mmCIF file of the C-alpha atoms, coordinates in Angstrom:
data_MODEL
# 
_entry.id   MODEL 
# 
loop_
_atom_site.group_PDB 
_atom_site.id 
_atom_site.type_symbol 
_atom_site.label_atom_id 
_atom_site.label_alt_id 
_atom_site.label_comp_id 
_atom_site.label_asym_id 
_atom_site.label_entity_id 
_atom_site.label_seq_id 
_atom_site.pdbx_PDB_ins_code 
_atom_site.Cartn_x 
_atom_site.Cartn_y 
_atom_site.Cartn_z 
_atom_site.occupancy 
_atom_site.B_iso_or_equiv 
_atom_site.pdbx_formal_charge 
_atom_site.auth_seq_id 
_atom_site.auth_comp_id 
_atom_site.auth_asym_id 
_atom_site.auth_atom_id 
_atom_site.pdbx_PDB_model_num 
ATOM 1  C CA . UNK A 1 1  ? 94.746  -69.452 98.483 1.00 0.00 ? 1  UNK A CA 1 
ATOM 2  C CA . UNK A 1 2  ? 91.518  -71.826 97.915 1.00 0.00 ? 2  UNK A CA 1 
ATOM 3  C CA . UNK A 1 3  ? 89.722  -68.133 98.331 1.00 0.00 ? 3  UNK A CA 1 
ATOM 4  C CA . UNK A 1 4  ? 91.693  -66.717 95.533 1.00 0.00 ? 4  UNK A CA 1 
ATOM 5  C CA . UNK A 1 5  ? 90.617  -68.920 93.498 1.00 0.00 ? 5  UNK A CA 1 
ATOM 6  C CA . UNK A 1 6  ? 87.224  -68.794 94.547 1.00 0.00 ? 6  UNK A CA 1 
ATOM 7  C CA . UNK A 1 7  ? 86.753  -65.293 93.740 1.00 0.00 ? 7  UNK A CA 1 
ATOM 8  C CA . UNK A 1 8  ? 88.243  -65.571 90.498 1.00 0.00 ? 8  UNK A CA 1 
ATOM 9  C CA . UNK A 1 9  ? 85.689  -68.535 89.467 1.00 0.00 ? 9  UNK A CA 1 
ATOM 10 C CA . UNK A 1 10 ? 83.168  -65.891 90.682 1.00 0.00 ? 10 UNK A CA 1 
ATOM 11 C CA . UNK A 1 11 ? 84.670  -62.983 88.715 1.00 0.00 ? 11 UNK A CA 1 
ATOM 12 C CA . UNK A 1 12 ? 84.980  -65.048 85.167 1.00 0.00 ? 12 UNK A CA 1 
ATOM 13 C CA . UNK A 1 13 ? 81.627  -65.612 85.375 1.00 0.00 ? 13 UNK A CA 1 
ATOM 14 C CA . UNK A 1 14 ? 80.264  -62.359 86.515 1.00 0.00 ? 14 UNK A CA 1 
ATOM 15 C CA . UNK A 1 15 ? 82.672  -61.352 83.295 1.00 0.00 ? 15 UNK A CA 1 
ATOM 16 C CA . UNK A 1 16 ? 80.326  -63.806 81.586 1.00 0.00 ? 16 UNK A CA 1 
ATOM 17 C CA . UNK A 1 17 ? 77.236  -62.446 82.861 1.00 0.00 ? 17 UNK A CA 1 
ATOM 18 C CA . UNK A 1 18 ? 77.864  -59.155 81.471 1.00 0.00 ? 18 UNK A CA 1 
ATOM 19 C CA . UNK A 1 19 ? 78.983  -60.038 78.195 1.00 0.00 ? 19 UNK A CA 1 
ATOM 20 C CA . UNK A 1 20 ? 75.358  -61.657 77.716 1.00 0.00 ? 20 UNK A CA 1 
ATOM 21 C CA . UNK A 1 21 ? 74.160  -57.825 78.330 1.00 0.00 ? 21 UNK A CA 1 
ATOM 22 C CA . UNK A 1 22 ? 76.321  -55.933 75.888 1.00 0.00 ? 22 UNK A CA 1 
ATOM 23 C CA . UNK A 1 23 ? 74.341  -54.654 73.203 1.00 0.00 ? 23 UNK A CA 1 
ATOM 24 C CA . UNK A 1 24 ? 76.304  -55.224 70.638 1.00 0.00 ? 24 UNK A CA 1 
ATOM 25 C CA . UNK A 1 25 ? 76.710  -53.603 67.646 1.00 0.00 ? 25 UNK A CA 1 
ATOM 26 C CA . UNK A 1 26 ? 74.985  -55.549 63.743 1.00 0.00 ? 26 UNK A CA 1 
ATOM 27 C CA . UNK A 1 27 ? 77.390  -56.244 61.106 1.00 0.00 ? 27 UNK A CA 1 
ATOM 28 C CA . UNK A 1 28 ? 76.091  -53.037 58.797 1.00 0.00 ? 28 UNK A CA 1 
ATOM 29 C CA . UNK A 1 29 ? 76.687  -50.624 61.930 1.00 0.00 ? 29 UNK A CA 1 
ATOM 30 C CA . UNK A 1 30 ? 80.239  -52.159 62.494 1.00 0.00 ? 30 UNK A CA 1 
ATOM 31 C CA . UNK A 1 31 ? 81.333  -51.952 59.057 1.00 0.00 ? 31 UNK A CA 1 
ATOM 32 C CA . UNK A 1 32 ? 79.832  -48.048 59.173 1.00 0.00 ? 32 UNK A CA 1 
ATOM 33 C CA . UNK A 1 33 ? 81.935  -47.317 62.260 1.00 0.00 ? 33 UNK A CA 1 
ATOM 34 C CA . UNK A 1 34 ? 85.239  -49.104 61.032 1.00 0.00 ? 34 UNK A CA 1 
ATOM 35 C CA . UNK A 1 35 ? 84.860  -46.521 58.000 1.00 0.00 ? 35 UNK A CA 1 
ATOM 36 C CA . UNK A 1 36 ? 84.558  -43.374 60.163 1.00 0.00 ? 36 UNK A CA 1 
ATOM 37 C CA . UNK A 1 37 ? 87.687  -44.673 61.917 1.00 0.00 ? 37 UNK A CA 1 
ATOM 38 C CA . UNK A 1 38 ? 89.044  -45.410 59.488 1.00 0.00 ? 38 UNK A CA 1 
ATOM 39 C CA . UNK A 1 39 ? 88.424  -41.798 57.354 1.00 0.00 ? 39 UNK A CA 1 
ATOM 40 C CA . UNK A 1 40 ? 88.878  -39.770 61.099 1.00 0.00 ? 40 UNK A CA 1 
ATOM 41 C CA . UNK A 1 41 ? 92.237  -41.144 61.247 1.00 0.00 ? 41 UNK A CA 1 
ATOM 42 C CA . UNK A 1 42 ? 93.493  -40.485 57.327 1.00 0.00 ? 42 UNK A CA 1 
ATOM 43 C CA . UNK A 1 43 ? 91.919  -37.148 57.766 1.00 0.00 ? 43 UNK A CA 1 
ATOM 44 C CA . UNK A 1 44 ? 93.760  -36.525 60.669 1.00 0.00 ? 44 UNK A CA 1 
ATOM 45 C CA . UNK A 1 45 ? 96.939  -37.690 59.065 1.00 0.00 ? 45 UNK A CA 1 
ATOM 46 C CA . UNK A 1 46 ? 96.944  -35.382 56.488 1.00 0.00 ? 46 UNK A CA 1 
ATOM 47 C CA . UNK A 1 47 ? 96.546  -32.697 58.345 1.00 0.00 ? 47 UNK A CA 1 
ATOM 48 C CA . UNK A 1 48 ? 99.784  -32.797 60.416 1.00 0.00 ? 48 UNK A CA 1 
ATOM 49 C CA . UNK A 1 49 ? 101.778 -33.749 57.705 1.00 0.00 ? 49 UNK A CA 1 
ATOM 50 C CA . UNK A 1 50 ? 100.544 -30.236 56.472 1.00 0.00 ? 50 UNK A CA 1 
ATOM 51 C CA . UNK A 1 51 ? 101.262 -28.897 58.970 1.00 0.00 ? 51 UNK A CA 1 
ATOM 52 C CA . UNK A 1 52 ? 104.227 -30.440 59.740 1.00 0.00 ? 52 UNK A CA 1 
ATOM 53 C CA . UNK A 1 53 ? 105.323 -29.594 55.982 1.00 0.00 ? 53 UNK A CA 1 
ATOM 54 C CA . UNK A 1 54 ? 104.320 -25.669 56.446 1.00 0.00 ? 54 UNK A CA 1 
ATOM 55 C CA . UNK A 1 55 ? 106.678 -25.899 59.401 1.00 0.00 ? 55 UNK A CA 1 
ATOM 56 C CA . UNK A 1 56 ? 109.301 -27.299 58.373 1.00 0.00 ? 56 UNK A CA 1 
ATOM 57 C CA . UNK A 1 57 ? 109.341 -25.178 55.232 1.00 0.00 ? 57 UNK A CA 1 
ATOM 58 C CA . UNK A 1 58 ? 108.591 -21.755 57.455 1.00 0.00 ? 58 UNK A CA 1 
ATOM 59 C CA . UNK A 1 59 ? 111.693 -22.870 59.423 1.00 0.00 ? 59 UNK A CA 1 
ATOM 60 C CA . UNK A 1 60 ? 114.144 -23.215 56.605 1.00 0.00 ? 60 UNK A CA 1 
ATOM 61 C CA . UNK A 1 61 ? 113.043 -20.518 55.012 1.00 0.00 ? 61 UNK A CA 1 
ATOM 62 C CA . UNK A 1 62 ? 113.696 -18.728 58.681 1.00 0.00 ? 62 UNK A CA 1 
ATOM 63 C CA . UNK A 1 63 ? 117.542 -19.873 58.380 1.00 0.00 ? 63 UNK A CA 1 
# 
């Protein structure tokens, strides 16, 4: 049990070391990336809405 706690402490120390090595984006880059994600999600949502509407209309026409 004590070995598990010791390993857990070592794990968290290693996590802190790795987090210090991470190259974090600047505020400007983060804002740009956020807008790219929002735009992509909006585009894909509209695309699938149009495809779904088209397929639904086609199936209603065939019935």
